[in-house]
């Protein structure tokens, strides 16, 4: 539910929200919540620490009003737009001085990006078993069996 905050002295809090616990805690969180769009999700999951002004206007204005610390980023489906995901998404994040960051594990990050139609390239995931075998064959000069 919580993760140790490595910068506790600077921010005054020992722990931050963890993505693994967000689903349990979400119904009890009333503040420090920012509603985000599909484009915001793409930015947050593909950039390490995007600047606040990279978010769409509504999310940017809300983020500016929140002090540094843990935040919840929530997406709500728009039934009038069938091209967008039709399920709610809650992401755990951190509001920094000038940036915002989503603390989402790698596998979940890839899942959400694929759900949004963003192609996740193999080099972002690391080589798969086929690629590892192919590289090994190239290095050793071994040919595939017929």
Short mmCIF file of N, CA, C and O in Angstrom, two decimals:
data_model
loop_
_atom_site.label_atom_id
_atom_site.label_comp_id
_atom_site.label_asym_id
_atom_site.label_seq_id
_atom_site.Cartn_x
_atom_site.Cartn_y
_atom_site.Cartn_z
N UNK A 1 0.81 -1.19 0.00
CA UNK A 1 0.00 0.00 0.00
C UNK A 1 0.86 1.26 0.00
O UNK A 1 0.50 2.23 -0.60
N UNK A 2 1.97 1.18 0.70
CA UNK A 2 2.85 2.33 0.84
C UNK A 2 4.26 1.94 0.42
O UNK A 2 4.65 0.79 0.52
N UNK A 3 5.01 2.93 -0.01
CA UNK A 3 6.39 2.70 -0.38
C UNK A 3 7.24 3.71 0.37
O UNK A 3 6.80 4.85 0.61
N UNK A 4 8.43 3.31 0.75
CA UNK A 4 9.33 4.19 1.48
C UNK A 4 9.73 5.35 0.58
O UNK A 4 10.10 5.16 -0.57
N UNK A 5 9.65 6.55 1.10
CA UNK A 5 10.01 7.75 0.36
C UNK A 5 11.48 8.05 0.62
O UNK A 5 11.87 8.34 1.73
N UNK A 6 12.29 8.00 -0.41
CA UNK A 6 13.73 8.18 -0.23
C UNK A 6 14.10 9.63 0.13
O UNK A 6 15.17 9.87 0.66
N UNK A 7 13.23 10.58 -0.15
CA UNK A 7 13.51 11.99 0.15
C UNK A 7 12.65 12.50 1.30
O UNK A 7 12.17 13.63 1.27
N UNK A 8 12.49 11.69 2.33
CA UNK A 8 11.57 12.06 3.42
C UNK A 8 11.94 13.36 4.10
O UNK A 8 11.08 14.13 4.51
N UNK A 9 13.24 13.66 4.24
CA UNK A 9 13.65 14.88 4.92
C UNK A 9 13.19 16.12 4.16
O UNK A 9 12.74 17.09 4.75
N UNK A 10 13.31 16.07 2.84
CA UNK A 10 12.94 17.22 2.01
C UNK A 10 11.43 17.43 1.97
O UNK A 10 10.94 18.54 1.96
N UNK A 11 10.66 16.34 1.96
CA UNK A 11 9.21 16.45 1.79
C UNK A 11 8.41 16.26 3.07
O UNK A 11 7.21 16.44 3.08
N UNK A 12 9.06 15.83 4.14
CA UNK A 12 8.37 15.70 5.41
C UNK A 12 7.45 14.50 5.53
O UNK A 12 6.63 14.46 6.43
N UNK A 13 7.55 13.54 4.63
CA UNK A 13 6.73 12.34 4.75
C UNK A 13 7.60 11.12 4.47
O UNK A 13 8.37 11.10 3.52
N UNK A 14 7.48 10.12 5.32
CA UNK A 14 8.31 8.93 5.24
C UNK A 14 7.84 8.00 4.13
O UNK A 14 8.64 7.33 3.50
N UNK A 15 6.52 7.97 3.88
CA UNK A 15 5.97 7.05 2.89
C UNK A 15 5.22 7.79 1.80
O UNK A 15 4.76 8.91 1.99
N UNK A 16 5.08 7.12 0.66
CA UNK A 16 4.26 7.62 -0.44
C UNK A 16 3.32 6.50 -0.85
O UNK A 16 3.56 5.34 -0.55
N UNK A 17 2.26 6.86 -1.56
CA UNK A 17 1.33 5.85 -2.06
C UNK A 17 2.04 4.94 -3.06
O UNK A 17 2.88 5.40 -3.82
N UNK A 18 1.68 3.67 -3.06
CA UNK A 18 2.21 2.72 -4.04
C UNK A 18 1.07 2.25 -4.94
O UNK A 18 -0.07 2.10 -4.48
N UNK A 19 1.37 2.01 -6.21
CA UNK A 19 0.35 1.59 -7.17
C UNK A 19 -0.36 0.32 -6.71
O UNK A 19 -1.55 0.15 -6.90
N UNK A 20 0.40 -0.58 -6.10
CA UNK A 20 -0.18 -1.85 -5.66
C UNK A 20 -1.29 -1.65 -4.62
O UNK A 20 -2.17 -2.49 -4.48
N UNK A 21 -1.24 -0.55 -3.90
CA UNK A 21 -2.24 -0.31 -2.87
C UNK A 21 -3.33 0.67 -3.26
O UNK A 21 -4.31 0.85 -2.54
N UNK A 22 -3.19 1.27 -4.44
CA UNK A 22 -4.13 2.32 -4.83
C UNK A 22 -5.56 1.80 -4.96
O UNK A 22 -6.53 2.49 -4.64
N UNK A 23 -5.72 0.56 -5.39
CA UNK A 23 -7.06 0.02 -5.60
C UNK A 23 -7.81 -0.16 -4.28
O UNK A 23 -9.02 -0.02 -4.23
N UNK A 24 -7.08 -0.43 -3.22
CA UNK A 24 -7.69 -0.57 -1.90
C UNK A 24 -7.94 0.79 -1.27
O UNK A 24 -8.99 1.03 -0.66
N UNK A 25 -6.99 1.71 -1.42
CA UNK A 25 -7.09 3.02 -0.76
C UNK A 25 -7.96 4.02 -1.51
O UNK A 25 -8.48 4.95 -0.89
N UNK A 26 -8.11 3.85 -2.80
CA UNK A 26 -8.80 4.84 -3.62
C UNK A 26 -10.16 5.29 -3.08
O UNK A 26 -10.44 6.49 -3.05
N UNK A 27 -11.01 4.38 -2.63
CA UNK A 27 -12.33 4.83 -2.13
C UNK A 27 -12.25 5.75 -0.92
O UNK A 27 -13.20 6.47 -0.63
N UNK A 28 -11.12 5.78 -0.22
CA UNK A 28 -10.97 6.58 0.99
C UNK A 28 -10.20 7.87 0.77
O UNK A 28 -10.04 8.65 1.70
N UNK A 29 -9.74 8.10 -0.43
CA UNK A 29 -8.96 9.30 -0.72
C UNK A 29 -9.89 10.39 -1.22
O UNK A 29 -10.62 10.20 -2.20
N UNK A 30 -9.87 11.52 -0.55
CA UNK A 30 -10.78 12.61 -0.90
C UNK A 30 -10.07 13.81 -1.51
O UNK A 30 -10.70 14.65 -2.15
N UNK A 31 -8.79 13.93 -1.27
CA UNK A 31 -8.05 15.07 -1.81
C UNK A 31 -6.80 14.57 -2.50
O UNK A 31 -6.56 13.37 -2.58
N UNK A 32 -6.01 15.50 -3.02
CA UNK A 32 -4.76 15.18 -3.73
C UNK A 32 -5.04 14.27 -4.92
O UNK A 32 -4.31 13.34 -5.20
N UNK A 33 -6.16 14.56 -5.59
CA UNK A 33 -6.59 13.77 -6.73
C UNK A 33 -6.70 14.68 -7.95
O UNK A 33 -7.25 15.77 -7.86
N UNK A 34 -6.17 14.20 -9.08
CA UNK A 34 -6.21 14.97 -10.32
C UNK A 34 -6.88 14.12 -11.39
O UNK A 34 -6.47 12.98 -11.62
N UNK A 35 -7.90 14.66 -12.01
CA UNK A 35 -8.56 13.96 -13.12
C UNK A 35 -7.74 14.22 -14.38
O UNK A 35 -7.41 15.37 -14.67
N UNK A 36 -7.41 13.14 -15.08
CA UNK A 36 -6.55 13.25 -16.26
C UNK A 36 -7.24 12.69 -17.49
O UNK A 36 -8.20 11.92 -17.39
N UNK A 37 -6.73 13.07 -18.65
CA UNK A 37 -7.27 12.61 -19.93
C UNK A 37 -6.43 11.45 -20.45
O UNK A 37 -5.39 11.11 -19.90
N UNK A 38 -6.87 10.87 -21.56
CA UNK A 38 -6.12 9.80 -22.20
C UNK A 38 -4.74 10.31 -22.62
O UNK A 38 -3.73 9.64 -22.44
N UNK A 39 -4.69 11.53 -23.16
CA UNK A 39 -3.40 12.10 -23.58
C UNK A 39 -2.48 12.30 -22.38
O UNK A 39 -1.27 12.09 -22.48
N UNK A 40 -3.04 12.71 -21.25
CA UNK A 40 -2.23 12.85 -20.03
C UNK A 40 -1.65 11.51 -19.60
O UNK A 40 -0.49 11.43 -19.21
N UNK A 41 -2.47 10.46 -19.68
CA UNK A 41 -1.98 9.12 -19.30
C UNK A 41 -0.80 8.73 -20.18
O UNK A 41 0.21 8.24 -19.69
N UNK A 42 -0.93 8.98 -21.48
CA UNK A 42 0.16 8.64 -22.40
C UNK A 42 1.44 9.37 -22.02
O UNK A 42 2.52 8.78 -22.02
N UNK A 43 1.32 10.64 -21.70
CA UNK A 43 2.49 11.44 -21.31
C UNK A 43 3.08 10.89 -20.02
O UNK A 43 4.29 10.67 -19.91
N UNK A 44 2.24 10.64 -19.04
CA UNK A 44 2.71 10.19 -17.72
C UNK A 44 3.37 8.81 -17.77
O UNK A 44 4.26 8.53 -16.98
N UNK A 45 2.92 7.97 -18.68
CA UNK A 45 3.47 6.61 -18.76
C UNK A 45 4.63 6.47 -19.75
O UNK A 45 5.28 5.43 -19.77
N UNK A 46 4.87 7.48 -20.55
CA UNK A 46 5.98 7.39 -21.51
C UNK A 46 7.13 8.33 -21.17
O UNK A 46 8.22 8.19 -21.72
N UNK A 47 6.91 9.28 -20.29
CA UNK A 47 7.97 10.21 -19.88
C UNK A 47 8.27 10.00 -18.40
O UNK A 47 7.37 9.78 -17.60
N UNK A 48 9.53 10.13 -18.04
CA UNK A 48 9.96 9.87 -16.66
C UNK A 48 9.39 10.91 -15.68
O UNK A 48 8.78 10.57 -14.69
N UNK A 49 9.64 12.18 -15.93
CA UNK A 49 9.17 13.27 -15.07
C UNK A 49 8.67 14.43 -15.92
O UNK A 49 9.33 15.45 -16.02
N UNK A 50 7.50 14.29 -16.55
CA UNK A 50 7.03 15.38 -17.41
C UNK A 50 6.70 16.63 -16.60
O UNK A 50 6.25 16.55 -15.45
N UNK A 51 6.97 17.78 -17.20
CA UNK A 51 6.63 19.05 -16.55
C UNK A 51 5.12 19.17 -16.43
O UNK A 51 4.37 18.65 -17.26
N UNK A 52 4.68 19.87 -15.39
CA UNK A 52 3.25 20.06 -15.16
C UNK A 52 2.56 20.67 -16.38
O UNK A 52 1.44 20.29 -16.71
N UNK A 53 3.25 21.59 -17.05
CA UNK A 53 2.61 22.26 -18.19
C UNK A 53 2.47 21.36 -19.41
O UNK A 53 1.89 21.77 -20.41
N UNK A 54 2.98 20.11 -19.35
CA UNK A 54 2.75 19.15 -20.43
C UNK A 54 1.35 18.53 -20.33
O UNK A 54 0.88 17.93 -21.29
N UNK A 55 0.73 18.64 -19.17
CA UNK A 55 -0.62 18.10 -18.99
C UNK A 55 -1.64 19.02 -19.65
O UNK A 55 -1.38 20.21 -19.85
N UNK A 56 -2.81 18.48 -19.95
CA UNK A 56 -3.88 19.30 -20.50
C UNK A 56 -4.29 20.34 -19.45
O UNK A 56 -4.04 20.18 -18.26
N UNK A 57 -4.94 21.41 -19.90
CA UNK A 57 -5.21 22.57 -19.05
C UNK A 57 -5.87 22.25 -17.71
O UNK A 57 -5.44 22.73 -16.67
N UNK A 58 -6.94 21.44 -17.73
CA UNK A 58 -7.65 21.15 -16.47
C UNK A 58 -6.73 20.46 -15.46
O UNK A 58 -6.67 20.84 -14.30
N UNK A 59 -6.01 19.44 -15.92
CA UNK A 59 -5.11 18.71 -15.03
C UNK A 59 -3.95 19.60 -14.59
O UNK A 59 -3.54 19.55 -13.42
N UNK A 60 -3.46 20.43 -15.49
CA UNK A 60 -2.36 21.33 -15.15
C UNK A 60 -2.77 22.31 -14.06
O UNK A 60 -2.03 22.51 -13.08
N UNK A 61 -3.94 22.91 -14.20
CA UNK A 61 -4.43 23.87 -13.20
C UNK A 61 -4.63 23.21 -11.84
O UNK A 61 -4.27 23.77 -10.80
N UNK A 62 -5.19 22.01 -11.83
CA UNK A 62 -5.41 21.28 -10.58
C UNK A 62 -4.07 20.90 -9.93
O UNK A 62 -3.89 21.05 -8.72
N UNK A 63 -3.12 20.44 -10.74
CA UNK A 63 -1.81 20.03 -10.22
C UNK A 63 -1.07 21.21 -9.61
O UNK A 63 -0.37 21.05 -8.60
N UNK A 64 -1.21 22.39 -10.20
CA UNK A 64 -0.52 23.58 -9.68
C UNK A 64 -1.01 23.93 -8.27
O UNK A 64 -0.26 24.48 -7.48
N UNK A 65 -2.26 23.60 -7.96
CA UNK A 65 -2.84 23.94 -6.65
C UNK A 65 -2.45 22.95 -5.55
O UNK A 65 -2.67 23.21 -4.38
N UNK A 66 -1.91 21.80 -5.93
CA UNK A 66 -1.57 20.76 -4.96
C UNK A 66 -0.09 20.88 -4.61
O UNK A 66 0.75 21.05 -5.48
N UNK A 67 0.21 20.80 -3.31
CA UNK A 67 1.60 20.86 -2.86
C UNK A 67 2.33 19.57 -3.23
O UNK A 67 1.71 18.56 -3.56
N UNK A 68 3.65 19.59 -3.12
CA UNK A 68 4.45 18.41 -3.43
C UNK A 68 4.05 17.24 -2.54
O UNK A 68 3.70 17.43 -1.37
N UNK A 69 4.09 16.05 -3.11
CA UNK A 69 3.77 14.84 -2.36
C UNK A 69 2.99 13.85 -3.20
O UNK A 69 2.81 14.03 -4.41
N UNK A 70 2.52 12.80 -2.55
CA UNK A 70 1.75 11.76 -3.24
C UNK A 70 0.45 12.31 -3.79
O UNK A 70 -0.19 13.15 -3.16
N UNK A 71 0.07 11.79 -4.95
CA UNK A 71 -1.18 12.18 -5.58
C UNK A 71 -1.82 10.95 -6.23
O UNK A 71 -1.15 9.93 -6.43
N UNK A 72 -3.08 11.08 -6.53
CA UNK A 72 -3.79 10.04 -7.29
C UNK A 72 -4.22 10.68 -8.61
O UNK A 72 -4.79 11.78 -8.62
N UNK A 73 -3.91 10.00 -9.70
CA UNK A 73 -4.27 10.46 -11.03
C UNK A 73 -5.40 9.56 -11.51
O UNK A 73 -5.24 8.35 -11.58
N UNK A 74 -6.55 10.14 -11.78
CA UNK A 74 -7.69 9.30 -12.16
C UNK A 74 -8.24 9.68 -13.52
O UNK A 74 -8.34 10.85 -13.88
N UNK A 75 -8.56 8.65 -14.28
CA UNK A 75 -9.20 8.81 -15.58
C UNK A 75 -10.59 8.23 -15.47
O UNK A 75 -10.78 7.14 -14.93
N UNK A 76 -11.57 8.96 -15.98
CA UNK A 76 -12.94 8.47 -16.00
C UNK A 76 -13.39 8.36 -17.44
O UNK A 76 -13.17 9.27 -18.25
N UNK A 77 -14.02 7.24 -17.81
CA UNK A 77 -14.43 7.03 -19.20
C UNK A 77 -15.44 8.05 -19.68
O UNK A 77 -16.25 8.56 -18.91
N UNK A 78 -15.37 8.32 -20.97
CA UNK A 78 -16.31 9.21 -21.64
C UNK A 78 -17.16 8.35 -22.57
O UNK A 78 -16.70 7.92 -23.62
N UNK A 79 -18.39 8.09 -22.17
CA UNK A 79 -19.25 7.19 -22.95
C UNK A 79 -19.58 7.76 -24.33
O UNK A 79 -19.96 7.01 -25.23
N UNK A 80 -19.41 9.06 -24.52
CA UNK A 80 -19.69 9.65 -25.83
C UNK A 80 -18.52 9.47 -26.80
O UNK A 80 -18.66 9.75 -27.98
N UNK A 81 -17.37 8.98 -26.29
CA UNK A 81 -16.22 8.75 -27.16
C UNK A 81 -15.83 7.27 -27.09
O UNK A 81 -15.06 6.87 -26.22
N UNK A 82 -16.35 6.44 -28.01
CA UNK A 82 -16.08 5.00 -27.95
C UNK A 82 -14.63 4.62 -28.26
O UNK A 82 -14.23 3.49 -28.06
N UNK A 83 -13.82 5.58 -28.75
CA UNK A 83 -12.43 5.29 -29.08
C UNK A 83 -11.52 5.35 -27.86
O UNK A 83 -10.37 4.94 -27.92
N UNK A 84 -12.02 5.89 -26.77
CA UNK A 84 -11.25 5.97 -25.53
C UNK A 84 -11.59 4.77 -24.65
O UNK A 84 -12.67 4.19 -24.78
N UNK A 85 -10.70 4.40 -23.74
CA UNK A 85 -11.01 3.28 -22.84
C UNK A 85 -12.31 3.55 -22.07
O UNK A 85 -12.56 4.67 -21.64
N UNK A 86 -13.10 2.52 -21.92
CA UNK A 86 -14.38 2.64 -21.23
C UNK A 86 -14.32 2.05 -19.83
O UNK A 86 -15.31 1.51 -19.33
N UNK A 87 -13.17 2.16 -19.22
CA UNK A 87 -13.01 1.70 -17.84
C UNK A 87 -12.23 2.76 -17.06
O UNK A 87 -11.40 3.47 -17.63
N UNK A 88 -12.51 2.90 -15.78
CA UNK A 88 -11.76 3.89 -14.99
C UNK A 88 -10.32 3.41 -14.79
O UNK A 88 -10.04 2.22 -14.74
N UNK A 89 -9.41 4.37 -14.68
CA UNK A 89 -8.00 4.07 -14.42
C UNK A 89 -7.53 4.97 -13.28
O UNK A 89 -7.75 6.18 -13.32
N UNK A 90 -6.91 4.36 -12.29
CA UNK A 90 -6.32 5.12 -11.18
C UNK A 90 -4.83 4.84 -11.16
O UNK A 90 -4.41 3.69 -11.14
N UNK A 91 -4.05 5.90 -11.16
CA UNK A 91 -2.60 5.78 -11.11
C UNK A 91 -2.06 6.51 -9.89
O UNK A 91 -2.56 7.57 -9.52
N UNK A 92 -1.05 5.95 -9.32
CA UNK A 92 -0.37 6.55 -8.19
C UNK A 92 0.72 7.47 -8.73
O UNK A 92 1.39 7.13 -9.70
N UNK A 93 0.89 8.62 -8.14
CA UNK A 93 1.90 9.54 -8.65
C UNK A 93 2.54 10.39 -7.56
O UNK A 93 2.24 10.25 -6.37
N UNK A 94 3.42 11.27 -8.01
CA UNK A 94 4.12 12.18 -7.13
C UNK A 94 4.14 13.55 -7.78
O UNK A 94 4.54 13.68 -8.94
N UNK A 95 3.71 14.54 -7.05
CA UNK A 95 3.75 15.93 -7.52
C UNK A 95 5.06 16.52 -7.03
O UNK A 95 5.29 16.63 -5.83
N UNK A 96 5.95 16.84 -7.96
CA UNK A 96 7.22 17.46 -7.62
C UNK A 96 7.11 18.98 -7.71
O UNK A 96 6.03 19.53 -7.86
N UNK A 97 8.25 19.66 -7.66
CA UNK A 97 8.26 21.12 -7.73
C UNK A 97 7.69 21.62 -9.05
O UNK A 97 6.84 22.50 -9.07
N UNK A 98 8.18 21.06 -10.15
CA UNK A 98 7.73 21.52 -11.47
C UNK A 98 7.27 20.37 -12.36
O UNK A 98 6.92 20.58 -13.51
N UNK A 99 7.29 19.17 -11.81
CA UNK A 99 6.94 18.01 -12.62
C UNK A 99 5.99 17.09 -11.86
O UNK A 99 5.70 17.31 -10.69
N UNK A 100 5.55 16.09 -12.58
CA UNK A 100 4.63 15.10 -12.00
C UNK A 100 5.08 13.73 -12.51
O UNK A 100 5.56 13.63 -13.63
N UNK A 101 4.98 12.74 -11.68
CA UNK A 101 5.47 11.42 -12.07
C UNK A 101 4.46 10.34 -11.69
O UNK A 101 3.88 10.40 -10.61
N UNK A 102 4.27 9.38 -12.57
CA UNK A 102 3.42 8.24 -12.26
C UNK A 102 4.32 7.12 -11.76
O UNK A 102 5.30 6.77 -12.40
N UNK A 103 4.01 6.59 -10.59
CA UNK A 103 4.74 5.46 -10.02
C UNK A 103 3.97 4.19 -10.33
O UNK A 103 3.20 3.70 -9.50
N UNK A 104 4.16 3.68 -11.53
CA UNK A 104 3.42 2.51 -11.99
C UNK A 104 4.44 1.44 -12.39
O UNK A 104 5.36 1.73 -13.15
N UNK A 105 4.30 0.22 -11.88
CA UNK A 105 5.23 -0.85 -12.26
C UNK A 105 5.25 -1.06 -13.77
O UNK A 105 4.27 -0.82 -14.48
N UNK A 106 6.37 -1.52 -14.24
CA UNK A 106 6.62 -1.67 -15.67
C UNK A 106 5.54 -2.47 -16.41
O UNK A 106 5.04 -2.05 -17.44
N UNK A 107 5.16 -3.62 -15.86
CA UNK A 107 4.18 -4.46 -16.55
C UNK A 107 2.82 -3.77 -16.64
O UNK A 107 2.14 -3.85 -17.65
N UNK A 108 2.43 -3.06 -15.59
CA UNK A 108 1.17 -2.33 -15.60
C UNK A 108 1.24 -1.15 -16.57
O UNK A 108 0.27 -0.84 -17.26
N UNK A 109 2.38 -0.50 -16.59
CA UNK A 109 2.62 0.62 -17.50
C UNK A 109 2.40 0.17 -18.96
O UNK A 109 1.68 0.79 -19.72
N UNK A 110 3.03 -0.97 -19.31
CA UNK A 110 2.87 -1.50 -20.67
C UNK A 110 1.42 -1.88 -20.95
O UNK A 110 0.91 -1.67 -22.03
N UNK A 111 0.75 -2.45 -19.95
CA UNK A 111 -0.65 -2.84 -20.12
C UNK A 111 -1.51 -1.62 -20.46
O UNK A 111 -2.29 -1.64 -21.41
N UNK A 112 -1.38 -0.56 -19.67
CA UNK A 112 -2.17 0.64 -19.91
C UNK A 112 -1.83 1.28 -21.26
O UNK A 112 -2.72 1.72 -21.98
N UNK A 113 -0.56 1.31 -21.61
CA UNK A 113 -0.17 1.90 -22.90
C UNK A 113 -0.76 1.11 -24.06
O UNK A 113 -1.27 1.69 -25.02
N UNK A 114 -0.72 -0.21 -23.98
CA UNK A 114 -1.33 -1.02 -25.04
C UNK A 114 -2.84 -0.79 -25.12
O UNK A 114 -3.42 -0.75 -26.19
N UNK A 115 -3.45 -0.67 -23.94
CA UNK A 115 -4.89 -0.42 -23.88
C UNK A 115 -5.25 0.90 -24.57
O UNK A 115 -6.33 1.03 -25.15
N UNK A 116 -4.32 1.85 -24.53
CA UNK A 116 -4.55 3.16 -25.14
C UNK A 116 -4.10 3.22 -26.60
O UNK A 116 -4.13 4.26 -27.23
N UNK A 117 -3.62 2.07 -27.11
CA UNK A 117 -3.20 2.02 -28.51
C UNK A 117 -1.78 2.48 -28.76
O UNK A 117 -1.40 2.72 -29.90
N UNK A 118 -0.99 2.64 -27.70
CA UNK A 118 0.40 3.05 -27.86
C UNK A 118 1.23 1.80 -28.06
O UNK A 118 1.16 0.86 -27.27
N UNK A 119 2.02 1.78 -29.13
CA UNK A 119 2.85 0.62 -29.40
C UNK A 119 4.04 0.62 -28.43
O UNK A 119 4.73 1.62 -28.30
N UNK A 120 4.20 -0.49 -27.77
CA UNK A 120 5.30 -0.63 -26.82
C UNK A 120 6.37 -1.43 -27.54
O UNK A 120 6.18 -2.61 -27.85
N UNK A 121 7.47 -0.79 -27.84
CA UNK A 121 8.52 -1.43 -28.63
C UNK A 121 9.31 -2.42 -27.81
O UNK A 121 9.47 -2.28 -26.60
N UNK A 122 9.82 -3.42 -28.48
CA UNK A 122 10.58 -4.49 -27.84
C UNK A 122 11.78 -3.93 -27.08
O UNK A 122 12.11 -4.40 -26.02
N UNK A 123 12.44 -2.89 -27.62
CA UNK A 123 13.62 -2.36 -26.93
C UNK A 123 13.26 -1.72 -25.59
O UNK A 123 14.09 -1.62 -24.72
N UNK A 124 12.02 -1.32 -25.40
CA UNK A 124 11.58 -0.80 -24.11
C UNK A 124 11.34 -1.94 -23.12
O UNK A 124 11.42 -1.77 -21.93
N UNK A 125 10.99 -3.11 -23.65
CA UNK A 125 10.68 -4.26 -22.81
C UNK A 125 11.90 -5.13 -22.54
O UNK A 125 11.90 -5.93 -21.64
N UNK A 126 12.92 -5.00 -23.38
CA UNK A 126 14.06 -5.90 -23.30
C UNK A 126 13.85 -7.03 -24.29
O UNK A 126 12.74 -7.26 -24.77
N UNK A 127 14.90 -7.72 -24.64
CA UNK A 127 14.76 -8.79 -25.64
C UNK A 127 13.94 -9.97 -25.12
O UNK A 127 14.06 -10.35 -23.96
N UNK A 128 13.13 -10.54 -26.00
CA UNK A 128 12.36 -11.72 -25.65
C UNK A 128 13.20 -12.97 -25.87
O UNK A 128 14.34 -12.90 -26.34
N UNK A 129 12.65 -14.16 -25.59
CA UNK A 129 13.41 -15.41 -25.73
C UNK A 129 13.88 -15.67 -27.16
O UNK A 129 14.99 -16.13 -27.38
N UNK A 130 13.05 -15.36 -28.16
CA UNK A 130 13.44 -15.58 -29.55
C UNK A 130 14.63 -14.69 -29.92
O UNK A 130 15.57 -15.14 -30.57
N UNK A 131 14.55 -13.44 -29.51
CA UNK A 131 15.64 -12.50 -29.81
C UNK A 131 16.93 -12.94 -29.13
O UNK A 131 18.01 -12.85 -29.70
N UNK A 132 16.84 -13.41 -27.90
CA UNK A 132 18.03 -13.88 -27.18
C UNK A 132 18.66 -15.06 -27.91
O UNK A 132 19.88 -15.13 -28.06
N UNK A 133 17.83 -16.01 -28.39
CA UNK A 133 18.36 -17.16 -29.14
C UNK A 133 19.01 -16.70 -30.44
O UNK A 133 20.08 -17.17 -30.81
N UNK A 134 18.37 -15.77 -31.14
CA UNK A 134 18.91 -15.27 -32.39
C UNK A 134 20.26 -14.58 -32.17
O UNK A 134 21.21 -14.80 -32.92
N UNK A 135 20.36 -13.78 -31.13
CA UNK A 135 21.64 -13.11 -30.81
C UNK A 135 22.71 -14.14 -30.48
O UNK A 135 23.85 -14.00 -30.90
N UNK A 136 22.32 -15.17 -29.72
CA UNK A 136 23.29 -16.21 -29.34
C UNK A 136 23.79 -16.93 -30.59
O UNK A 136 24.98 -17.19 -30.73
N UNK A 137 22.89 -17.24 -31.52
CA UNK A 137 23.27 -17.92 -32.77
C UNK A 137 24.23 -17.07 -33.59
O UNK A 137 25.17 -17.58 -34.18
N UNK A 138 23.96 -15.76 -33.64
CA UNK A 138 24.85 -14.87 -34.39
C UNK A 138 26.25 -14.85 -33.77
O UNK A 138 27.24 -14.88 -34.49
N UNK A 139 26.31 -14.78 -32.45
CA UNK A 139 27.61 -14.74 -31.76
C UNK A 139 28.38 -16.03 -31.93
O UNK A 139 29.59 -16.03 -32.09
N UNK A 140 27.68 -17.16 -31.85
CA UNK A 140 28.36 -18.46 -31.87
C UNK A 140 28.47 -19.04 -33.26
O UNK A 140 29.19 -20.03 -33.46
N UNK A 141 27.75 -18.47 -34.25
CA UNK A 141 27.80 -19.00 -35.60
C UNK A 141 26.96 -20.27 -35.75
O UNK A 141 27.08 -20.98 -36.75
N UNK A 142 26.11 -20.57 -34.79
CA UNK A 142 25.26 -21.76 -34.83
C UNK A 142 24.09 -21.52 -35.77
O UNK A 142 23.48 -20.45 -35.76
N UNK A 143 23.76 -22.50 -36.58
CA UNK A 143 22.62 -22.40 -37.48
C UNK A 143 21.43 -23.13 -36.89
O UNK A 143 21.60 -24.04 -36.09
N UNK A 144 20.26 -22.74 -37.33
CA UNK A 144 19.03 -23.40 -36.85
C UNK A 144 18.93 -24.79 -37.43
O UNK A 144 19.32 -25.04 -38.57
N UNK A 145 18.41 -25.71 -36.65
CA UNK A 145 18.20 -27.07 -37.12
C UNK A 145 17.05 -27.10 -38.12
O UNK A 145 16.07 -26.39 -37.96
N UNK A 146 17.16 -27.93 -39.15
CA UNK A 146 16.12 -28.01 -40.18
C UNK A 146 14.92 -28.78 -39.73
O UNK A 146 14.87 -29.60 -38.94
#
